[in-house]
PDB file of C-alpha atoms in Angstrom:
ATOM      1  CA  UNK A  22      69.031 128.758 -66.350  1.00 48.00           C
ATOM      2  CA  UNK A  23      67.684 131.061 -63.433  1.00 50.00           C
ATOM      3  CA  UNK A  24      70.903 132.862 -61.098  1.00 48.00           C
ATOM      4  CA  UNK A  25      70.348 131.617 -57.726  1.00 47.00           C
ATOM      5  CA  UNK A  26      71.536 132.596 -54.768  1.00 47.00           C
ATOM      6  CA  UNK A  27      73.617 130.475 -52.091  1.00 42.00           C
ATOM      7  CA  UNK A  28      70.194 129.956 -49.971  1.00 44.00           C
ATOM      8  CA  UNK A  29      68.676 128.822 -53.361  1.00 46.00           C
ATOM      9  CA  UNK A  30      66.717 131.977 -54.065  1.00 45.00           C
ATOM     10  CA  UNK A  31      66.036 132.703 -57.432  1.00 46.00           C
ATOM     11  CA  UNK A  32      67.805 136.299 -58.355  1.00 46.00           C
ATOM     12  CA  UNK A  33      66.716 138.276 -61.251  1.00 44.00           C
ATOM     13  CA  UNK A  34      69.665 140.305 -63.272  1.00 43.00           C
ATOM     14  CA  UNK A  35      69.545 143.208 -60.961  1.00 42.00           C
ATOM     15  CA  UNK A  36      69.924 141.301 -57.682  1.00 40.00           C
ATOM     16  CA  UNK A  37      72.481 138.816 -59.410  1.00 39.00           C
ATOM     17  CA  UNK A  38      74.877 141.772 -60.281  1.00 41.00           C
ATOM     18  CA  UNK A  39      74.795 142.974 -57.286  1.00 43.00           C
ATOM     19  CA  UNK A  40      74.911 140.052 -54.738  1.00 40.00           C
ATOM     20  CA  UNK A  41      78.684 140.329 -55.396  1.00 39.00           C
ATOM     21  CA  UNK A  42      79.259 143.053 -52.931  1.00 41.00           C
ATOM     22  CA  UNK A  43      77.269 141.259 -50.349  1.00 43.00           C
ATOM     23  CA  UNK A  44      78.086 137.985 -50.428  1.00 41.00           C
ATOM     24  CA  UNK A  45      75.721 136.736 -52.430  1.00 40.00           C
ATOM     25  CA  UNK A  46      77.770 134.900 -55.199  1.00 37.00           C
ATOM     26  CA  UNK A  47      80.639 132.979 -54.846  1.00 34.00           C
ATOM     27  CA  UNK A  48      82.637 131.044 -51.667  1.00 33.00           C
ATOM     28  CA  UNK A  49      80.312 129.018 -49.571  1.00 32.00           C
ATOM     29  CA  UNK A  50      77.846 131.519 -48.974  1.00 38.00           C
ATOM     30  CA  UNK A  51      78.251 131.451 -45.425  1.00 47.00           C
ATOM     31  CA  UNK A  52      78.142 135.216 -45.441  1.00 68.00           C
ATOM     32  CA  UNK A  53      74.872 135.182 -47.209  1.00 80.00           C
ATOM     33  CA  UNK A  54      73.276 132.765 -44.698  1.00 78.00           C
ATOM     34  CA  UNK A  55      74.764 134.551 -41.580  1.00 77.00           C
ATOM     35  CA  UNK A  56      73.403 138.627 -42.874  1.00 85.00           C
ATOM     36  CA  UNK A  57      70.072 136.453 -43.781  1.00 86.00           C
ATOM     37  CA  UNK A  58      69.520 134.915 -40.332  1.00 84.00           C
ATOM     38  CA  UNK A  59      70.474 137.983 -38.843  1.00 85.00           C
ATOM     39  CA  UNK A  60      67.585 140.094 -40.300  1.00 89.00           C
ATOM     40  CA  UNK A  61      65.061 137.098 -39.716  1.00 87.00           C
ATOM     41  CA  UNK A  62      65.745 137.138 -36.148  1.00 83.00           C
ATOM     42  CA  UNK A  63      65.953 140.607 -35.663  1.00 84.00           C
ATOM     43  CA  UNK A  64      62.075 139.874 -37.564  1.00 86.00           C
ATOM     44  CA  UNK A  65      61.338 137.119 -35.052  1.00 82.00           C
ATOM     45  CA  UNK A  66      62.732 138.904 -31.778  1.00 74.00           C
ATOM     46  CA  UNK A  67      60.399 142.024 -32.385  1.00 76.00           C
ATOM     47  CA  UNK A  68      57.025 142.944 -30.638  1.00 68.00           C
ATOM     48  CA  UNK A  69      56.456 144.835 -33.571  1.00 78.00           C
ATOM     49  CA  UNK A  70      56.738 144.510 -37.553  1.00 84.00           C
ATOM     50  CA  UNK A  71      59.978 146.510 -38.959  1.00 89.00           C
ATOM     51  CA  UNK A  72      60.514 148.744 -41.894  1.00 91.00           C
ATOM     52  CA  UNK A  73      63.266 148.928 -44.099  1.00 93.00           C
ATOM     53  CA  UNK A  74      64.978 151.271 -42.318  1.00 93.00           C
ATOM     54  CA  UNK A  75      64.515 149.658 -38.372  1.00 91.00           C
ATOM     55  CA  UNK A  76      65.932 146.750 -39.480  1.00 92.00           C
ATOM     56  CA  UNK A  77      68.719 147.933 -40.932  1.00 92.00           C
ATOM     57  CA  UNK A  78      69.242 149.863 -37.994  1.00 90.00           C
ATOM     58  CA  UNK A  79      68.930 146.856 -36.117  1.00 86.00           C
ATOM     59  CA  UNK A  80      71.051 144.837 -38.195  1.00 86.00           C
ATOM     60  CA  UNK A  81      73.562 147.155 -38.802  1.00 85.00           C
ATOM     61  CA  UNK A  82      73.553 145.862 -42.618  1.00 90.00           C
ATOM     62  CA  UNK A  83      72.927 148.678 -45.595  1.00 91.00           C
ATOM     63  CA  UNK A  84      69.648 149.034 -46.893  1.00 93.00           C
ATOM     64  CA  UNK A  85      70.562 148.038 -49.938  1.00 93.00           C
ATOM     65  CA  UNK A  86      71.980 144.325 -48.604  1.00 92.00           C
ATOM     66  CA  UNK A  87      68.731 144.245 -46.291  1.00 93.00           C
ATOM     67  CA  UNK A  88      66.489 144.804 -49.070  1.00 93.00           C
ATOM     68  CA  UNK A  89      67.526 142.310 -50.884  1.00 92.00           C
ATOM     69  CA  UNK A  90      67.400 139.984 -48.176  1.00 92.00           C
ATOM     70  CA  UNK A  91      63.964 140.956 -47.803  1.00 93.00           C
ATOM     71  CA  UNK A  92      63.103 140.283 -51.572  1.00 90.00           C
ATOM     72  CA  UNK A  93      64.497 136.275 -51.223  1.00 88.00           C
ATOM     73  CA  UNK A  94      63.025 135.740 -47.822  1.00 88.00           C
ATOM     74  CA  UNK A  95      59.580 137.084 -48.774  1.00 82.00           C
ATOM     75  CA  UNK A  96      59.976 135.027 -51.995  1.00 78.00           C
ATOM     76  CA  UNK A  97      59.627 131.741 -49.385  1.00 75.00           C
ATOM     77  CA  UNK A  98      56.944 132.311 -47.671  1.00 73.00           C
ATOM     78  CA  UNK A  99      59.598 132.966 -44.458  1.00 81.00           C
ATOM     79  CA  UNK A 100      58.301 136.691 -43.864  1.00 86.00           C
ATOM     80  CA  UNK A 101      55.040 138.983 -44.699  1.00 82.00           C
ATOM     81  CA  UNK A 102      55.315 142.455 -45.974  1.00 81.00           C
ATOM     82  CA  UNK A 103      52.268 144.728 -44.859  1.00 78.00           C
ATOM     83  CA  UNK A 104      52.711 147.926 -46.419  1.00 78.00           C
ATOM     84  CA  UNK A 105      56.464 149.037 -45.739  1.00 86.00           C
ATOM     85  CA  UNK A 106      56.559 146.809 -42.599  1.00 88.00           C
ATOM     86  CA  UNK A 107      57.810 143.380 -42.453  1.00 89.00           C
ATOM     87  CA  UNK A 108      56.894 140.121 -40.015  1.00 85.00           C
ATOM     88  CA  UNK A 109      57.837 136.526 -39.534  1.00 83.00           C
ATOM     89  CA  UNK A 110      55.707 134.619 -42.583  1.00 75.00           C
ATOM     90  CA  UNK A 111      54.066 131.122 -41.676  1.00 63.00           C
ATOM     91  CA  UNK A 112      56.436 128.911 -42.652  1.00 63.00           C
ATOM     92  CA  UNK A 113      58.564 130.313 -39.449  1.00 65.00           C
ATOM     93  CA  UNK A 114      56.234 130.295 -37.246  1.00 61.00           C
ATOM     94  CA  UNK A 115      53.232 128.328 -38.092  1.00 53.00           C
ATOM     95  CA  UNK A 116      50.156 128.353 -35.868  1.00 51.00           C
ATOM     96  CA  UNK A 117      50.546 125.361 -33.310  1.00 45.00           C
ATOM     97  CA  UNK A 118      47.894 122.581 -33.984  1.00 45.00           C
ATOM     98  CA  UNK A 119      46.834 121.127 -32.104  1.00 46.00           C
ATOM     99  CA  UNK A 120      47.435 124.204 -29.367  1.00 53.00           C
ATOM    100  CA  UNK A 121      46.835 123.288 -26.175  1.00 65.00           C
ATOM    101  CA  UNK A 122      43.909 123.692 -23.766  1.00 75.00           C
ATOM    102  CA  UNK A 123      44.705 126.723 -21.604  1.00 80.00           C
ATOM    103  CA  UNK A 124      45.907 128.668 -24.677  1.00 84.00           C
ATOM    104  CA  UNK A 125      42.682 128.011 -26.777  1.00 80.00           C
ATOM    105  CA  UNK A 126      40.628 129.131 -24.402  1.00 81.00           C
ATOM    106  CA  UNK A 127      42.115 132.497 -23.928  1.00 87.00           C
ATOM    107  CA  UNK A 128      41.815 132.709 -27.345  1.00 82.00           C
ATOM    108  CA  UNK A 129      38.421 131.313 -27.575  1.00 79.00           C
ATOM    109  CA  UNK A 130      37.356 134.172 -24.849  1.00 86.00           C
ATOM    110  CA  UNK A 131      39.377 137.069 -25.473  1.00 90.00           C
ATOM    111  CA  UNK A 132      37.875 138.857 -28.902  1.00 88.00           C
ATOM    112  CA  UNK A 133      35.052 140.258 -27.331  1.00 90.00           C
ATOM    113  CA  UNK A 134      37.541 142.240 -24.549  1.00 93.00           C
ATOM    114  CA  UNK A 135      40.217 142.714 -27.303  1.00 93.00           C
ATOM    115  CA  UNK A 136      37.692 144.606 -29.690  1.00 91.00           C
ATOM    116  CA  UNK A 137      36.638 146.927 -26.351  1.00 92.00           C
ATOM    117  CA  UNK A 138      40.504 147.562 -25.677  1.00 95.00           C
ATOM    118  CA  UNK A 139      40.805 148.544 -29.657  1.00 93.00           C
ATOM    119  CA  UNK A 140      37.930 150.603 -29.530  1.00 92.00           C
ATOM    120  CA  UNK A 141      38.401 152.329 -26.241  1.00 94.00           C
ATOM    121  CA  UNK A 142      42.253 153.215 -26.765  1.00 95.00           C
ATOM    122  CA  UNK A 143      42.066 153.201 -30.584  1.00 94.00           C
ATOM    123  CA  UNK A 144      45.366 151.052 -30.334  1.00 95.00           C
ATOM    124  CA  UNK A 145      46.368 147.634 -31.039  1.00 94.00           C
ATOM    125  CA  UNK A 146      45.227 145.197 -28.612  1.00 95.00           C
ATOM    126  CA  UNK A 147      46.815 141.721 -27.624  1.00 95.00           C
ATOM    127  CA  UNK A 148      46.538 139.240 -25.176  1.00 95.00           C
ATOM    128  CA  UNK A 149      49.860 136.519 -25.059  1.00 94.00           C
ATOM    129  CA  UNK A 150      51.337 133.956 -22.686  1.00 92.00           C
ATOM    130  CA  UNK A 151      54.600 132.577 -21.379  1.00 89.00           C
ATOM    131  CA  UNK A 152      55.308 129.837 -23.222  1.00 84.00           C
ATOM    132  CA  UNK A 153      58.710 128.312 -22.261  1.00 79.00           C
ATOM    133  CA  UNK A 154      61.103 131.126 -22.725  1.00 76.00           C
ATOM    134  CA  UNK A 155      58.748 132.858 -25.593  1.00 81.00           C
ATOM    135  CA  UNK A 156      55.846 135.399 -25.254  1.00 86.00           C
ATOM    136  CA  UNK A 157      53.633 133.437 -27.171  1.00 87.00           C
ATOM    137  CA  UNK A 158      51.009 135.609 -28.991  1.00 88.00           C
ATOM    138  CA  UNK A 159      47.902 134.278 -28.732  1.00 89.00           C
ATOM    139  CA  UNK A 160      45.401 136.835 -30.158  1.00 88.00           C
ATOM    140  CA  UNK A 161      45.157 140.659 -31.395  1.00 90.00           C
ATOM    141  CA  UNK A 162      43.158 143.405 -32.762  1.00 90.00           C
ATOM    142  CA  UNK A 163      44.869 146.220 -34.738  1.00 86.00           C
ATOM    143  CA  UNK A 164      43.484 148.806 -37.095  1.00 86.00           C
ATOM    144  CA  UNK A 165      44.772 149.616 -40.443  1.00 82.00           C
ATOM    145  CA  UNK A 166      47.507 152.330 -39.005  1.00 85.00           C
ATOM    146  CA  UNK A 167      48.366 150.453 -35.729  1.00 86.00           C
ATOM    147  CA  UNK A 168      51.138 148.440 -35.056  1.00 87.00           C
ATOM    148  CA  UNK A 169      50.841 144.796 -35.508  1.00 84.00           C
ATOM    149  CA  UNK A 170      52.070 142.271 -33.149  1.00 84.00           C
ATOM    150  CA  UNK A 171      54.758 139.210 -33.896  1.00 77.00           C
ATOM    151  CA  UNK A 172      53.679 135.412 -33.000  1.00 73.00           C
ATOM    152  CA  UNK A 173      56.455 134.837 -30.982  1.00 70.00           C
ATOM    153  CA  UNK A 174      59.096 136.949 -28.727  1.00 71.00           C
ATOM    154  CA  UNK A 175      61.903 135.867 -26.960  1.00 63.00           C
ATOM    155  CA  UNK A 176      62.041 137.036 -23.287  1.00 66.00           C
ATOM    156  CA  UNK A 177      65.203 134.876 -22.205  1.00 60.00           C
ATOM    157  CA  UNK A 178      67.030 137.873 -20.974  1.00 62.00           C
ATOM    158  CA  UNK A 179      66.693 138.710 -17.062  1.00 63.00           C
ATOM    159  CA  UNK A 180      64.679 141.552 -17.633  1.00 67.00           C
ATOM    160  CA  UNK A 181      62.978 141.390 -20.788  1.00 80.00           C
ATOM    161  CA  UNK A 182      63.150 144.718 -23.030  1.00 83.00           C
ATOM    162  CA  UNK A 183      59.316 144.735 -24.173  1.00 89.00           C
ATOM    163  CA  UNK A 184      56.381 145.581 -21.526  1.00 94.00           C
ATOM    164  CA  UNK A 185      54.512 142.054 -22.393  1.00 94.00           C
ATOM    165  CA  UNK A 186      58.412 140.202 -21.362  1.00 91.00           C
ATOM    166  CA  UNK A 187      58.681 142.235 -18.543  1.00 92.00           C
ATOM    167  CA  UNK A 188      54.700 141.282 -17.141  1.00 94.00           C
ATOM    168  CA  UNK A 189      55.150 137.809 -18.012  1.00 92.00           C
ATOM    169  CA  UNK A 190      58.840 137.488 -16.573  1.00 88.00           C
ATOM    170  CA  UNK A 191      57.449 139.526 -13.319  1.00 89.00           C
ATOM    171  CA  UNK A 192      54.593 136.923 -12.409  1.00 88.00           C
ATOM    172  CA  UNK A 193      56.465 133.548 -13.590  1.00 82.00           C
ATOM    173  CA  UNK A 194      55.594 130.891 -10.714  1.00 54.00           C
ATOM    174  CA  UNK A 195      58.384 129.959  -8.866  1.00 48.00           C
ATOM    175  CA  UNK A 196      60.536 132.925 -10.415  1.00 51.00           C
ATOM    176  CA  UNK A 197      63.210 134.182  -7.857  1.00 49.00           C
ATOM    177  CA  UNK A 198      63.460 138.049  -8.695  1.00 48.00           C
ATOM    178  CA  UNK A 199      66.016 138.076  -6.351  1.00 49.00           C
ATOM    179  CA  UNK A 200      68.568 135.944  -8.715  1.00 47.00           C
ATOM    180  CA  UNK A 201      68.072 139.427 -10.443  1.00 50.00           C
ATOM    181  CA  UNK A 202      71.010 141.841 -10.853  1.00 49.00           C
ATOM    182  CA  UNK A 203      69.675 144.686  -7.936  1.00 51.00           C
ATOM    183  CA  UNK A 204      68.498 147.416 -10.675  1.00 58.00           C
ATOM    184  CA  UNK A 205      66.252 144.316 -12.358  1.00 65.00           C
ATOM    185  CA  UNK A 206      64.724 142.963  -9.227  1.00 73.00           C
ATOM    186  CA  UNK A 207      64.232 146.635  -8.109  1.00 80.00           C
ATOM    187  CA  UNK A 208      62.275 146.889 -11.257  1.00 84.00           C
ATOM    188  CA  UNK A 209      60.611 143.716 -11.707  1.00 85.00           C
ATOM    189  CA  UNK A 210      59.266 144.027  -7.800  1.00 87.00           C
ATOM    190  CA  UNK A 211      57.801 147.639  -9.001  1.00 92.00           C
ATOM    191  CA  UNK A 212      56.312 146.268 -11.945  1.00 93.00           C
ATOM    192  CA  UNK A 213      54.750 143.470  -9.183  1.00 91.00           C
ATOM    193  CA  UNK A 214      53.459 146.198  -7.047  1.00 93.00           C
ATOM    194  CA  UNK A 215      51.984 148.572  -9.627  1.00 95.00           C
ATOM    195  CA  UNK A 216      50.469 145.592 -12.136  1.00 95.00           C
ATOM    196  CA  UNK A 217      51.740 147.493 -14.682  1.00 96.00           C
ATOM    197  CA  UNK A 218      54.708 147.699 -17.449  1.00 96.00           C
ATOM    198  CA  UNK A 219      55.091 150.446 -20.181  1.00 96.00           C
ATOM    199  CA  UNK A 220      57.987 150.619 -22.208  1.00 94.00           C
ATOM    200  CA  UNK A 221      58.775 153.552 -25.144  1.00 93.00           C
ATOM    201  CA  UNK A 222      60.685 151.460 -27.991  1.00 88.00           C
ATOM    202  CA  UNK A 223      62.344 154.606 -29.487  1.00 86.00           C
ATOM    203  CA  UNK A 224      63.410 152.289 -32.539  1.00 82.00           C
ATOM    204  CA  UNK A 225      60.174 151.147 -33.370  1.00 83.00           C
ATOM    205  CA  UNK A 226      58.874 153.879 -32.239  1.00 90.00           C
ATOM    206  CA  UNK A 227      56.145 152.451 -30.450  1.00 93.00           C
ATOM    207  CA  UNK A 228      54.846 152.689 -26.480  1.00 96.00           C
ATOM    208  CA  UNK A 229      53.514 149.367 -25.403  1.00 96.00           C
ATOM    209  CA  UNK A 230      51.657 148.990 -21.872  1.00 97.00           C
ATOM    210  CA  UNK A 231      51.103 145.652 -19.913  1.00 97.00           C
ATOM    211  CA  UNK A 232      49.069 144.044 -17.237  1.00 98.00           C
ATOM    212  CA  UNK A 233      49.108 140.176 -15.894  1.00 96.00           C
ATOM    213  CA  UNK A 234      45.575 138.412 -16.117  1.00 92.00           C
ATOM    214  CA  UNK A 235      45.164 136.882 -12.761  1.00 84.00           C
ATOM    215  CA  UNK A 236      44.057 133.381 -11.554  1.00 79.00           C
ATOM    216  CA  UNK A 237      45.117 131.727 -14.882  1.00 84.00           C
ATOM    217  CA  UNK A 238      47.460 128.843 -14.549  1.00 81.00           C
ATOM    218  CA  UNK A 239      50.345 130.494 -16.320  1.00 86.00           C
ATOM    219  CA  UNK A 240      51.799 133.813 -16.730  1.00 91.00           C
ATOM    220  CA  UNK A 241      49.424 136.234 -19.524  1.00 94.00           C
ATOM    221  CA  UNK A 242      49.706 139.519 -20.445  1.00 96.00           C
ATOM    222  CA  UNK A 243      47.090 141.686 -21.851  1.00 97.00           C
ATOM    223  CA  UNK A 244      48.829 145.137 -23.531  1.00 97.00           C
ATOM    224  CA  UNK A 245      47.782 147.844 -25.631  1.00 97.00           C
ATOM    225  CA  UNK A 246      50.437 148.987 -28.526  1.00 96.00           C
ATOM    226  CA  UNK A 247      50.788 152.403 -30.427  1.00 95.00           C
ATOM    227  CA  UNK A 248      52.694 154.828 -32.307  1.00 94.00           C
ATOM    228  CA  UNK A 249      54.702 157.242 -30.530  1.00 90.00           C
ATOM    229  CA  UNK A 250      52.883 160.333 -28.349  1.00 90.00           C
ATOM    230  CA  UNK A 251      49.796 158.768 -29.497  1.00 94.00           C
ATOM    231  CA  UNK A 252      49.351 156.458 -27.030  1.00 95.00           C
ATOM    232  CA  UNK A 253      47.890 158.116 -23.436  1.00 95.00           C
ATOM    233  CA  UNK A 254      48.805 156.014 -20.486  1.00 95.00           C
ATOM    234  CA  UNK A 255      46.133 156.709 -17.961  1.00 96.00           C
ATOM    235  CA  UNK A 256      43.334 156.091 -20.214  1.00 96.00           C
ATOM    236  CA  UNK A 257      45.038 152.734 -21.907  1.00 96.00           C
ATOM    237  CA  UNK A 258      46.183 151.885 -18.088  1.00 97.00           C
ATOM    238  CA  UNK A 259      42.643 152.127 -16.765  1.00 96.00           C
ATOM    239  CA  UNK A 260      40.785 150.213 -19.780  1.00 97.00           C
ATOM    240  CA  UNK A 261      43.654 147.040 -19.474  1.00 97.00           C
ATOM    241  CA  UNK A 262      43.103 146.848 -15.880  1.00 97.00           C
ATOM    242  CA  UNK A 263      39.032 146.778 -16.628  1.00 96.00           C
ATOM    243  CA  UNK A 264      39.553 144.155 -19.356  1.00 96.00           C
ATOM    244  CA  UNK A 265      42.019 142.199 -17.457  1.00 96.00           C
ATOM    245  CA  UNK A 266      39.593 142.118 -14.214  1.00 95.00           C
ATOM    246  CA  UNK A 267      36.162 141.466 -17.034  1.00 94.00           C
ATOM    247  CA  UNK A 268      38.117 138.716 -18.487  1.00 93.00           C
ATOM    248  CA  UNK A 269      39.219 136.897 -15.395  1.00 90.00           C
ATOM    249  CA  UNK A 270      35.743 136.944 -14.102  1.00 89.00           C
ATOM    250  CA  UNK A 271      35.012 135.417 -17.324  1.00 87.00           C
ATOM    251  CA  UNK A 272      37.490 132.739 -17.497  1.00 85.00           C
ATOM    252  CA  UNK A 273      36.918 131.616 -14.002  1.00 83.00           C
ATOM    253  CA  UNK A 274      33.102 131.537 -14.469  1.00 80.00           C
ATOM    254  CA  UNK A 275      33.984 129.372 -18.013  1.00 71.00           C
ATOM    255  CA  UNK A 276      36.161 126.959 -15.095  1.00 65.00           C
ATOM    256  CA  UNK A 277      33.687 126.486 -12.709  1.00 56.00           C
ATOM    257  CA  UNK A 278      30.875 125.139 -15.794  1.00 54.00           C
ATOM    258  CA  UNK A 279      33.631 123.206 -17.883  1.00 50.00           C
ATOM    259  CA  UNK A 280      35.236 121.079 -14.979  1.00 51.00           C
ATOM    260  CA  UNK A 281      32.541 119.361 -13.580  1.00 46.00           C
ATOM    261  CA  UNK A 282      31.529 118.940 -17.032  1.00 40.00           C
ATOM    262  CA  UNK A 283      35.009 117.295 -17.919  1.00 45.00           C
ATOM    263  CA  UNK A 284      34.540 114.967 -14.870  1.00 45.00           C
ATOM    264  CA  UNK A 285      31.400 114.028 -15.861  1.00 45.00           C
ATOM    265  CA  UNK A 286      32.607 112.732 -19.475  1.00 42.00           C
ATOM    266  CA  UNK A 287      35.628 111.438 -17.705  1.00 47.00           C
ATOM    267  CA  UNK A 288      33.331 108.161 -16.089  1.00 48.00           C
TER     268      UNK A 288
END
């Protein structure tokens, strides 16, 4: 009979001699469950996929333990390995179906100004949305060497640490900046001013720039994402504020033909 792990992960011989020193065999396994949930949110919580090393960095777990964790979460379809990178797999978060209207239609229109944004900036290109406390991904276009962008990012703190948390957190509706401590509102009302966030990750080693697309009905971000010194920020500044004007121009023209439409079939 297979060795299995207290999560229920099959463990070959190698893995099963040495889950002893991480607190993979024996007790309740609590330990085993808390190191594993640790490196599948650090997965979750990312803008961008993590190597070996960044998460155990981030974890603060050897490479050896995170590894292994690695091996039994990939095993269950909970996270994707793309080259030596690893993301949140499907069965954590699975595409929302039916998803609703505002968010298919930004990803029903966006390709077209994603694919310009790629080209133009030879970077990864996204477009997401606020989406209760989350910056909900809702589309992106990345190359074969540049980063690739999580479904889902949490952006509960006051002032979010990525430049797509910080846009979306800046033009919330109804969001008092002021509740802010002072160096957070300072920076969230320059962020308002300038339409414009950029954050240097130096763990991920990644530079991420943000703008808000305007007159939708809740907070979106369009951003560009690349490796370190490779990313220049008044060329990728200029082609997101393009794009994000193009695109609004588009989505409003899309609004004026599709409501009357809808109140037509409506009687």
């Amino acid at each position: 009979m297979p060795t299995v792990d207290p999560l229920g992960f099959p463990m070959n011989a190698s893995l099963a001699s040495k889950s002893e020193e991480d607190g993979f065999a024996g007790g309740t396994g609590h330990t085993a469950v808390d190191k594993a949930m640790v490196v599948l949110a650090s997965l979750i919580t990312s803008e961008v996929p993590l190597s070996l090393t960044q998460l155990s960095q981030h974890t603060r777990l050897a490479k050896a333990t995170v590894h292994r964790v690695l091996a039994a979460l990939q095993a269950h379809g909970m996270i994707v390995r793309a080259g030596d990178k690893y993301s949140p797999g499907g069965m954590v978060q699975p595409d929302r179906s039916p998803e609703d209207g505002f968010v298919a239609s930004l990803r029903q229109h966006a390709t077209p100004y994603l694919v310009d944004l790629h080209q133009m900036t030879g970077h990864t290109a996204s477009i997401s949305v606020l989406a209760g406390e989350s910056a909900q991904l809702v589309n992106q276009i990345f190359g074969h060497r540049t980063p690739r962008l999580p479904n889902v990012v949490s952006v509960t703190s006051r002032f979010p640490r990525t430049a797509i948390g910080q846009i979306l957190h800046a033009y919330q509706v109804g969001r008092d900046i002021g509740l802010c401590a002072a160096p957070d509102t300072d920076r969230l009302s320059e962020i308002r001013r300038t339409g414009l966030a950029q954050v240097d990750d130096v763990v991920q080693k990644v530079t991420t720039i943000a703008v808000p697309l305007t007159g939708v009905q809740r907070p979106a971000a369009l951003a560009v994402t690349g490796h370190f010194k490779q990313v220049n920020p008044l060329i990728a500044a200029r082609a997101l504020r393009r794009a994000a004007f193009e695109f609004g121009r588009t989505l409003m023209a899309y609004r004026v033909i599709a409501n009357p439409l809808e109140r037509t079939a409506s009687h």
